[in-house]
PDB file of C-alpha atoms in Angstrom:
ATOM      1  CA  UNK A   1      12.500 -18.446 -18.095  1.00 58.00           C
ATOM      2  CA  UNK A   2      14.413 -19.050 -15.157  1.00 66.00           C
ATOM      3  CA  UNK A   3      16.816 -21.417 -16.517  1.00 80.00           C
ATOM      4  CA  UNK A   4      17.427 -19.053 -19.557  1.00 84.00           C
ATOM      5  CA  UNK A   5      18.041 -16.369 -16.573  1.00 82.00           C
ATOM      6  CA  UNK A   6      20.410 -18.507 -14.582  1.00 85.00           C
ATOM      7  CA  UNK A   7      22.210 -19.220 -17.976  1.00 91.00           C
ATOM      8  CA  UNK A   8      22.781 -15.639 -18.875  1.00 92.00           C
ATOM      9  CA  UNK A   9      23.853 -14.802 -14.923  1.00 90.00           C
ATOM     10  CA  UNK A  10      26.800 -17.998 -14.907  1.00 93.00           C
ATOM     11  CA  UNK A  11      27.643 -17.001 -18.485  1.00 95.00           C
ATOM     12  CA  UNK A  12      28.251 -13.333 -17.456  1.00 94.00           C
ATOM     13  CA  UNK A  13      29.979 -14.132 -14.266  1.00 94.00           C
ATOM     14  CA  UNK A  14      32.563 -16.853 -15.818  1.00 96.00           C
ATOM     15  CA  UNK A  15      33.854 -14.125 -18.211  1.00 95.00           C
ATOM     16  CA  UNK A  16      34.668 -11.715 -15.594  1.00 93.00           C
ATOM     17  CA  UNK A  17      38.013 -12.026 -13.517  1.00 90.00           C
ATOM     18  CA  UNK A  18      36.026 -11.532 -10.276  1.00 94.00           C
ATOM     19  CA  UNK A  19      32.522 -11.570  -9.126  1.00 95.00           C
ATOM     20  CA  UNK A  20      31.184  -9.779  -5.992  1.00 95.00           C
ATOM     21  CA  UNK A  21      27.540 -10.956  -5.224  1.00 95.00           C
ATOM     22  CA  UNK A  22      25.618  -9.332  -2.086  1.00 93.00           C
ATOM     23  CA  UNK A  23      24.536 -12.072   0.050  1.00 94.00           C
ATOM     24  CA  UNK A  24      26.254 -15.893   1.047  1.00 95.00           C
ATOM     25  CA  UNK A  25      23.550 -17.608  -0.208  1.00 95.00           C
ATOM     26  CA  UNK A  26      23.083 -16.380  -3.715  1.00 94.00           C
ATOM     27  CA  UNK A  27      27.245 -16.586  -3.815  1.00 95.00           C
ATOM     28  CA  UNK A  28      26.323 -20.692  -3.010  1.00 95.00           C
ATOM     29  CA  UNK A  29      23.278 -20.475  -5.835  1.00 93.00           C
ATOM     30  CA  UNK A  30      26.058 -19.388  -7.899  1.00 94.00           C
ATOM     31  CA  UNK A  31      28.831 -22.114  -7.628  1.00 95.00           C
ATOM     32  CA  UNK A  32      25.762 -24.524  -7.569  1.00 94.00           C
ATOM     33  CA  UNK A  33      24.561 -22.796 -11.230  1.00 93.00           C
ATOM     34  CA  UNK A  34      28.644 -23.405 -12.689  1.00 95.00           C
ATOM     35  CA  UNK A  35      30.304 -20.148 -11.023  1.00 96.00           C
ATOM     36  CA  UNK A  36      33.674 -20.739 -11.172  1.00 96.00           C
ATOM     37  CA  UNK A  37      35.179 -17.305 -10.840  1.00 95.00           C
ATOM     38  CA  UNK A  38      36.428 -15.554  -7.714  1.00 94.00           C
ATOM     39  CA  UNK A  39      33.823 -14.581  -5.441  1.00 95.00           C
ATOM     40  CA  UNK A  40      33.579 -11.665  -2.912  1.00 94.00           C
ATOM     41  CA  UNK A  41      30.808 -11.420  -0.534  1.00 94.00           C
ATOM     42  CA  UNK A  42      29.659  -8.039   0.118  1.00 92.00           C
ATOM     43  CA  UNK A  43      26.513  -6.017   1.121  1.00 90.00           C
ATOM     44  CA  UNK A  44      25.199  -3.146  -0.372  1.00 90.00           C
ATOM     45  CA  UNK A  45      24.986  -0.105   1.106  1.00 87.00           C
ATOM     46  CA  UNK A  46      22.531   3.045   1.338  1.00 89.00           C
ATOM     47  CA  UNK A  47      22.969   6.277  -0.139  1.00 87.00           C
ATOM     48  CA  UNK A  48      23.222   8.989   2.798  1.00 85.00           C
ATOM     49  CA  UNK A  49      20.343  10.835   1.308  1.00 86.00           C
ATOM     50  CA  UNK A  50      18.280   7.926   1.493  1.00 88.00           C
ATOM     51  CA  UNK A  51      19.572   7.706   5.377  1.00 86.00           C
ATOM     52  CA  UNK A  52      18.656  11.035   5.871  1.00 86.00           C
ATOM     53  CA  UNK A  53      15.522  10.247   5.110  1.00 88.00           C
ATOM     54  CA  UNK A  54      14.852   7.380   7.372  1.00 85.00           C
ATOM     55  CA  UNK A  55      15.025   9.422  10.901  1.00 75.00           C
ATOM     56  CA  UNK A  56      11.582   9.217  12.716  1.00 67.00           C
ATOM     57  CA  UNK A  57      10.119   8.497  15.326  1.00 65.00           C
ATOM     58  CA  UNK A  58      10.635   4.672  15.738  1.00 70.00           C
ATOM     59  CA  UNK A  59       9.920   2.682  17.724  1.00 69.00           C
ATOM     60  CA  UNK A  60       6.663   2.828  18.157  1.00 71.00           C
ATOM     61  CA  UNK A  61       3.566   0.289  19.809  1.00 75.00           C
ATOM     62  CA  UNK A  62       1.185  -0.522  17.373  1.00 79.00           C
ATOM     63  CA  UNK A  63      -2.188   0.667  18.437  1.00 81.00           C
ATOM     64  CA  UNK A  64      -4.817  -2.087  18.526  1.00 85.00           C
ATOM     65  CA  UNK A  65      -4.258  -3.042  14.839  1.00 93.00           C
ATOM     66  CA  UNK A  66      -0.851  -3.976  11.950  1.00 96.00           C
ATOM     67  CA  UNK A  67      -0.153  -1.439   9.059  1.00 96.00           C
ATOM     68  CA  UNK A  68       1.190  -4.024   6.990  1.00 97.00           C
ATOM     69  CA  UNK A  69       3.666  -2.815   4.421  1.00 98.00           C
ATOM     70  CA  UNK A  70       5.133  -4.893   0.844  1.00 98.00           C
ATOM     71  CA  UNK A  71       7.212  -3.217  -1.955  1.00 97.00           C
ATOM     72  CA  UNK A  72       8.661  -4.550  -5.021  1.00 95.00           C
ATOM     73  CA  UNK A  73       8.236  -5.274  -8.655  1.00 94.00           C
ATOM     74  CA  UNK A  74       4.711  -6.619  -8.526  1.00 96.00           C
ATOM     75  CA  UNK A  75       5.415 -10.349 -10.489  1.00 94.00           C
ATOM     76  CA  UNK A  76       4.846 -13.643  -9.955  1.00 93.00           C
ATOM     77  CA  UNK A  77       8.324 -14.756  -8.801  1.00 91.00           C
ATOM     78  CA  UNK A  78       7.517 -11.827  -5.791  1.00 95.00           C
ATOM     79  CA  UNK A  79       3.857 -13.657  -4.998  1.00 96.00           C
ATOM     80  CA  UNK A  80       1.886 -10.846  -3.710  1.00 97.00           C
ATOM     81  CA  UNK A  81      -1.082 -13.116  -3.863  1.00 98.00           C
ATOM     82  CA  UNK A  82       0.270 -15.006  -0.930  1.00 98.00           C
ATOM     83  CA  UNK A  83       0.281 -11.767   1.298  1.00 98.00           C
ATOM     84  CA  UNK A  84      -3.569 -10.733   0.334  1.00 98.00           C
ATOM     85  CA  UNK A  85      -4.710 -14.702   0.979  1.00 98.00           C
ATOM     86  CA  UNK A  86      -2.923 -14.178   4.677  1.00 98.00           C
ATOM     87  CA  UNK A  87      -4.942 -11.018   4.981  1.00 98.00           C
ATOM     88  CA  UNK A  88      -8.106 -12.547   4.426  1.00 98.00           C
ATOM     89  CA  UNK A  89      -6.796 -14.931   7.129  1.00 98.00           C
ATOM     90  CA  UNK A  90      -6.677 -12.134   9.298  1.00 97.00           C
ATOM     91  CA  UNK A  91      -9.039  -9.721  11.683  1.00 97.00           C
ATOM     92  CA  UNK A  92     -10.125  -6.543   9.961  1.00 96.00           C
ATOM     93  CA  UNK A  93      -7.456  -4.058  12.289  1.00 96.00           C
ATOM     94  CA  UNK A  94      -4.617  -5.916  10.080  1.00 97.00           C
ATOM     95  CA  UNK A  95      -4.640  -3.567   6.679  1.00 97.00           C
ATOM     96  CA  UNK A  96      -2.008  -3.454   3.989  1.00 98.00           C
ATOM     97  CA  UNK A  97      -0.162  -0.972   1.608  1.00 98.00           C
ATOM     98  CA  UNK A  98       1.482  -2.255  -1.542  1.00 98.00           C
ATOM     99  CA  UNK A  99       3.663  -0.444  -3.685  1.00 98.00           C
ATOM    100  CA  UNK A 100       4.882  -0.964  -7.312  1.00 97.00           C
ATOM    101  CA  UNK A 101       4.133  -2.513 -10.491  1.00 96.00           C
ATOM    102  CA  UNK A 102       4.340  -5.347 -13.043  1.00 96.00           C
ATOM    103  CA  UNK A 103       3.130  -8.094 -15.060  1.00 94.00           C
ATOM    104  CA  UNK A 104       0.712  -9.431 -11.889  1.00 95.00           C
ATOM    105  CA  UNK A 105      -0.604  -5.835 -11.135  1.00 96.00           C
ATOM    106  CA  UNK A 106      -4.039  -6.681 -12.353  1.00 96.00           C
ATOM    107  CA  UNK A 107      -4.501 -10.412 -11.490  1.00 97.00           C
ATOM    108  CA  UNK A 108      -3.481  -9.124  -7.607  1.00 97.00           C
ATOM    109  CA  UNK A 109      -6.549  -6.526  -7.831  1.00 97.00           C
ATOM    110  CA  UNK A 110      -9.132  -9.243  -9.320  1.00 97.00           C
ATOM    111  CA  UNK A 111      -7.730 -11.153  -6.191  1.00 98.00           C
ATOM    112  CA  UNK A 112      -8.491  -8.452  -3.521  1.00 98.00           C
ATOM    113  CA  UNK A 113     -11.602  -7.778  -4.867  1.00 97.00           C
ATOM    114  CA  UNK A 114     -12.631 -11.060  -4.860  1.00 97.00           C
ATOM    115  CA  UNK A 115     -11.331 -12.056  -1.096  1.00 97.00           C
ATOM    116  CA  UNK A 116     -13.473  -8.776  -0.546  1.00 97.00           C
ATOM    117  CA  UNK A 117     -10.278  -6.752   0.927  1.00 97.00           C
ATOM    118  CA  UNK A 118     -10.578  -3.711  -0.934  1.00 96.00           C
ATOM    119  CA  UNK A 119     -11.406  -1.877   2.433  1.00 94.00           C
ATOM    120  CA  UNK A 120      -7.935  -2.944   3.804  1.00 97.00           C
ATOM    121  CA  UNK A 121      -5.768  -3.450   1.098  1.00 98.00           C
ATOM    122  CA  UNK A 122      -4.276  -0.362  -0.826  1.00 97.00           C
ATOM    123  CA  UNK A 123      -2.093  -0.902  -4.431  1.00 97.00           C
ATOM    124  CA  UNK A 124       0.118   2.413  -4.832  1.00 97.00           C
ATOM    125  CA  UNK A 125       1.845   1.330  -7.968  1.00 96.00           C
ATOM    126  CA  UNK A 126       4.522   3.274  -8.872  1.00 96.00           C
ATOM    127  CA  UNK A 127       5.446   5.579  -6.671  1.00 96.00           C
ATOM    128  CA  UNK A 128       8.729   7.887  -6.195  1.00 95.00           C
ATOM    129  CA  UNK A 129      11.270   6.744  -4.033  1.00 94.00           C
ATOM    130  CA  UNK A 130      10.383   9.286  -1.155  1.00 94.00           C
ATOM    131  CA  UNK A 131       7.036   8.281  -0.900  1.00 96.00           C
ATOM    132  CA  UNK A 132       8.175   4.443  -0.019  1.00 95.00           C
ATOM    133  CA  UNK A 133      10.820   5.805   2.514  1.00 94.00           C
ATOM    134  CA  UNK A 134       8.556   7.674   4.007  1.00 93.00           C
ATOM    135  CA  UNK A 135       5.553   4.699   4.238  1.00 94.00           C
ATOM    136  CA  UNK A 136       8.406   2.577   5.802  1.00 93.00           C
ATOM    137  CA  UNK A 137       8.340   4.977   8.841  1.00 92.00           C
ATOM    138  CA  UNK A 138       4.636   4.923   8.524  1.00 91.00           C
ATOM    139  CA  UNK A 139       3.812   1.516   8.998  1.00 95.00           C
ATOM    140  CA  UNK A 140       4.271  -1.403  11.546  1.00 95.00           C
ATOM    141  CA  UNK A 141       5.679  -4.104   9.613  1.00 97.00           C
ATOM    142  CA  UNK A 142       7.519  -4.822   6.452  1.00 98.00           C
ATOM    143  CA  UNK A 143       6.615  -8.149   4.506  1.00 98.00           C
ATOM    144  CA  UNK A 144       9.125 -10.193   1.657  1.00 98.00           C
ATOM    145  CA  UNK A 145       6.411 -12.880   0.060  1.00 98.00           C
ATOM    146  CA  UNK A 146       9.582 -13.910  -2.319  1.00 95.00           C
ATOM    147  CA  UNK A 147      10.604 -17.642  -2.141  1.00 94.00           C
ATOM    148  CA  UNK A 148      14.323 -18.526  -3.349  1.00 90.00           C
ATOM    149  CA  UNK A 149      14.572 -16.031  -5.791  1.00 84.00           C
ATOM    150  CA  UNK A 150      15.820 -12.659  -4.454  1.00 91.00           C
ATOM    151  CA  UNK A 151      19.459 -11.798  -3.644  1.00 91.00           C
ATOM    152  CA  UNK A 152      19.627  -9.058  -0.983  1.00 92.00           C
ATOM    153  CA  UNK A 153      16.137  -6.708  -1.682  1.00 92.00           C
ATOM    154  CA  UNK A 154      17.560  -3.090  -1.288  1.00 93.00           C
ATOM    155  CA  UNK A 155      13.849  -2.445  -0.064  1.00 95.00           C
ATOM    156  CA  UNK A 156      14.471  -4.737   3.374  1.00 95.00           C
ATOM    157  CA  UNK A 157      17.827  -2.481   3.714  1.00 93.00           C
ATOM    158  CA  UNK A 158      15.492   0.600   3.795  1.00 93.00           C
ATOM    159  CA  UNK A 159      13.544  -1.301   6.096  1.00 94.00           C
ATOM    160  CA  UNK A 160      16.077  -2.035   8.517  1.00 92.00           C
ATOM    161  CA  UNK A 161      17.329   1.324   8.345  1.00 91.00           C
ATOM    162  CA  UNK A 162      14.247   2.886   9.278  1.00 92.00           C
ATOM    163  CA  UNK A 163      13.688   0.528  12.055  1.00 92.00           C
ATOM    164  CA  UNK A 164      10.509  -1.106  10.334  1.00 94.00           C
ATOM    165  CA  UNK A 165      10.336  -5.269  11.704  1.00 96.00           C
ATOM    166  CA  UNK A 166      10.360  -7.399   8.775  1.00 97.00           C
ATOM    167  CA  UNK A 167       8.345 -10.799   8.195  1.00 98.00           C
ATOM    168  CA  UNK A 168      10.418 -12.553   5.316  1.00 98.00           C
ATOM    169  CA  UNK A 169       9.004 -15.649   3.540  1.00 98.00           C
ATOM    170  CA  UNK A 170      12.326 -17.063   2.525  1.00 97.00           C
ATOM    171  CA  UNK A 171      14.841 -17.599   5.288  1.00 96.00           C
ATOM    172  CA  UNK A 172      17.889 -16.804   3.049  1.00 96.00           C
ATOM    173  CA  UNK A 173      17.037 -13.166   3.442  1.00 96.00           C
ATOM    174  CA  UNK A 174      17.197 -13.199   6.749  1.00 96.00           C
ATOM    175  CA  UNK A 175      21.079 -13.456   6.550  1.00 94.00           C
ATOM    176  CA  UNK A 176      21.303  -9.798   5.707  1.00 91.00           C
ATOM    177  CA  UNK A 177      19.099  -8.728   8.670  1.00 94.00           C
ATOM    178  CA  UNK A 178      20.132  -7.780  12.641  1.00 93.00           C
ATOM    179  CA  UNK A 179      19.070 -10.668  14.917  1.00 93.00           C
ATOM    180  CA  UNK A 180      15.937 -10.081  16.827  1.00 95.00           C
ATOM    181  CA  UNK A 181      14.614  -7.580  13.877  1.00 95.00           C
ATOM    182  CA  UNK A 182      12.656 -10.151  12.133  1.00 97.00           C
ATOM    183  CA  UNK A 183      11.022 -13.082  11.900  1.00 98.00           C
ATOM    184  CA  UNK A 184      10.567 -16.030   9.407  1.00 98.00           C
ATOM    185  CA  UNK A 185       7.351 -18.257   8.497  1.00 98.00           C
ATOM    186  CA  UNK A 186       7.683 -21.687   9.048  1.00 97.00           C
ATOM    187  CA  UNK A 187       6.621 -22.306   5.989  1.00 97.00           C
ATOM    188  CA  UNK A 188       6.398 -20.012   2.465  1.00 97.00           C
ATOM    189  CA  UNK A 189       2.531 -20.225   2.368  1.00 98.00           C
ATOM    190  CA  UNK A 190       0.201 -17.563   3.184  1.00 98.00           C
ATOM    191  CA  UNK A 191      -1.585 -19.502   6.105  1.00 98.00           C
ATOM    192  CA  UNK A 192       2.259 -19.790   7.898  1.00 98.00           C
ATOM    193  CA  UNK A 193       2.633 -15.436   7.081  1.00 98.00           C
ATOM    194  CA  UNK A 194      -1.046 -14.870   8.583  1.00 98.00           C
ATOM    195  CA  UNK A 195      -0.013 -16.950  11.778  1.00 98.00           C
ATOM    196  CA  UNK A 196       3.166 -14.753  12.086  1.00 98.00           C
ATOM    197  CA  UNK A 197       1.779 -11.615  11.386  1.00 98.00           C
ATOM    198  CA  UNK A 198      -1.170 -12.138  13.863  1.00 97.00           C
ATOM    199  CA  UNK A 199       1.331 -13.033  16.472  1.00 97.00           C
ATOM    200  CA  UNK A 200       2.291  -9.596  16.023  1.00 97.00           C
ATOM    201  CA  UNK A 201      -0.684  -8.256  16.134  1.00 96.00           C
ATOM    202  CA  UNK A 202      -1.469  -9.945  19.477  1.00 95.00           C
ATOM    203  CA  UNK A 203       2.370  -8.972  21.017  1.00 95.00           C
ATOM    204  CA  UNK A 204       2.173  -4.968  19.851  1.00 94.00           C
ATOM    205  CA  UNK A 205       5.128  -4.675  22.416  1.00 94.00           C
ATOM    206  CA  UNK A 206       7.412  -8.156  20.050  1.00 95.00           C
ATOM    207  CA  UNK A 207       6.944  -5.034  17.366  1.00 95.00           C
ATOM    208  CA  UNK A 208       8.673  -2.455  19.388  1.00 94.00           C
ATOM    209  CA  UNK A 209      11.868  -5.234  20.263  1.00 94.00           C
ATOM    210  CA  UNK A 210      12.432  -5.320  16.816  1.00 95.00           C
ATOM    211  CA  UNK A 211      12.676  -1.991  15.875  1.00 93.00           C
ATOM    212  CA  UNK A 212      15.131  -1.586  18.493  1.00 93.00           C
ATOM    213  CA  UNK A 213      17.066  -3.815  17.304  1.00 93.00           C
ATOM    214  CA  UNK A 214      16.797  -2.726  14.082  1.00 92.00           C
ATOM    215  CA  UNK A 215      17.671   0.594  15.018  1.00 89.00           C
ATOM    216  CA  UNK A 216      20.995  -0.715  16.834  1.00 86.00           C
ATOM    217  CA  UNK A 217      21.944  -1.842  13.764  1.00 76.00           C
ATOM    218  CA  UNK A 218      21.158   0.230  11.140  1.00 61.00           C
ATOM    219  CA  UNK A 219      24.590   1.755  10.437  1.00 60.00           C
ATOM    220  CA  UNK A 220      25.988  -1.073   9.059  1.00 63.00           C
ATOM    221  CA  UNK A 221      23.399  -0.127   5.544  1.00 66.00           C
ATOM    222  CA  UNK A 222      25.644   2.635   4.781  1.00 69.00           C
ATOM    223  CA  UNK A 223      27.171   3.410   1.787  1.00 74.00           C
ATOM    224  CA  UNK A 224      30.500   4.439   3.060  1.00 76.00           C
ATOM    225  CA  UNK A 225      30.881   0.709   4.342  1.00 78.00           C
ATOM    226  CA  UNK A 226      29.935  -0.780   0.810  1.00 82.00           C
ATOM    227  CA  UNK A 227      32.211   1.728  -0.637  1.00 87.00           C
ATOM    228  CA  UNK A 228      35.013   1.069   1.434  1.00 88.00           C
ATOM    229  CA  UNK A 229      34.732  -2.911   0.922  1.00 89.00           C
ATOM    230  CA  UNK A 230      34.415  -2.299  -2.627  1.00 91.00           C
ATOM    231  CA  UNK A 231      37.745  -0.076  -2.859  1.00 93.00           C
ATOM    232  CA  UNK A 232      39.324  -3.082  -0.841  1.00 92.00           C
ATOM    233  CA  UNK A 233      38.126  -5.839  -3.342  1.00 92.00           C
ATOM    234  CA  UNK A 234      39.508  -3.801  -6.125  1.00 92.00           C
ATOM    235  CA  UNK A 235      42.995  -2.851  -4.785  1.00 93.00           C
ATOM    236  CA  UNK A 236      43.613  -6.598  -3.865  1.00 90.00           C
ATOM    237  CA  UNK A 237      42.639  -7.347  -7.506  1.00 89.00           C
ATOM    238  CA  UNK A 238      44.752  -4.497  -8.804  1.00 90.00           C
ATOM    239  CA  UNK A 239      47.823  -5.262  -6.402  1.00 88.00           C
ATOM    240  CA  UNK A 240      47.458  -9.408  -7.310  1.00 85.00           C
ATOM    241  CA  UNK A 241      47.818  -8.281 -10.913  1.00 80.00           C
ATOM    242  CA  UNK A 242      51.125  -6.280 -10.378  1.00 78.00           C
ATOM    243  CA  UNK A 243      52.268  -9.105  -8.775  1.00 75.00           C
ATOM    244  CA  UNK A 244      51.819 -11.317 -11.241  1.00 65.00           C
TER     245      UNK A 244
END
């Protein structure tokens, strides 16, 4: 499957005259799949009613416990599983909230049930896109259990935006993310995410530095920057092409 989806991605991008990818490293993933069109690099951007939405009151100390949060598509290539095995690593005041759906829906419930977490661990499904920006201001942490797969997770941009510290498995993501707002495992196993997040959980105040500097940062998410870069890339295309 992934092969055929790499195929279809470098097939698509060599017919185009110019390819603008979110993130450096998928742009590299690219040219090492057979990319040979121009590439730009450039973020994406939040919607200003999605902004709007993200004004609480951050930051906040966590009080004696982690509100774990985890959104996305809820599939293999995302590994869920490996956040509910760190939570059984983990004291009882660390609880979790996981929303969306997919193919591995069911197999992560068998697993929570099993690992005996259904006290702590809380599967939304699908929800409307209100209800996750409002759990991002709702909860202590945000965790990414994907492992070289994602490009730039619009779901860590909402995080940063809100000011919500972020625990990423895969250190590629961390290139779209303000210094000092997150942290990566040393490893992509769930015994290397339980050790981070209980370092968390034992440093409530390493929770608050984030968020700040989350918060410093969290203008450069908005749309009007993608917007503008994106007008740029085009008029240099356009004004290459009169030239010629």
């Amino acid at each position: 499957l992934a092969r055929r989806m790499w195929r279809l991605m470098v097939n698509q991008a060599n017919y185009a005259d110019h390819v603008i990818v979110p993130s450096a490293h998928f742009a590299a993933k690219l040219r090492g799949q057979g990319v040979t069109s121009p590439l730009t690099v450039l973020s994406n951007g939040l919607e200003d009613s999605v902004l709007d939405q993200l004004t609480g009151a951050r930051p906040r100390v966590p009080d004696g416990g982690l509100r774990v949060m985890w959104c996305g598509r809820v599939s293999p290539e995302k590994r869920p599983e490996v956040l509910i095995e760190a939570l059984a690593q983990l004291p009882g005041s660390v609880t979790a909230d996981l929303y969306g759906e997919g193919l591995a829906l069911a197999a992560t419930r068998r697993l929570i049930g099993r690992l005996g977490l259904a006290g702590r661990v809380r599967l939304h499904g699908a929800v409307p896109q209100s209800e996750v920006l409002a759990a991002s201001l709702d909860h202590d942490v945000f965790v990414s259990t994907s492992y070289d797969f994602d490009n730039q997770p619009m779901v860590i941009l909402e995080a940063i935006a809100s000011g919500l510290p972020v625990v990423i498995s895969d250190p590629d993501l961390g290139e779209s993310i303000p210094d000092g707002g997150f942290v990566a495992t040393a490893e992509p196993t769930a015994a290397a995410l339980a050790a981070e997040l209980r370092r968390l959980l034992d440093t409530p105040e390493r929770v608050t530095a984030m968020s700040r500097a989350l918060l410093a940062d969290a203008g450069g998410a908005a749309q009007q920057t993608h917007l503008d870069g994106l007008l740029a890339v085009y008029r240099g295309l356009l004004a290459s092409r009169s030239n010629a």
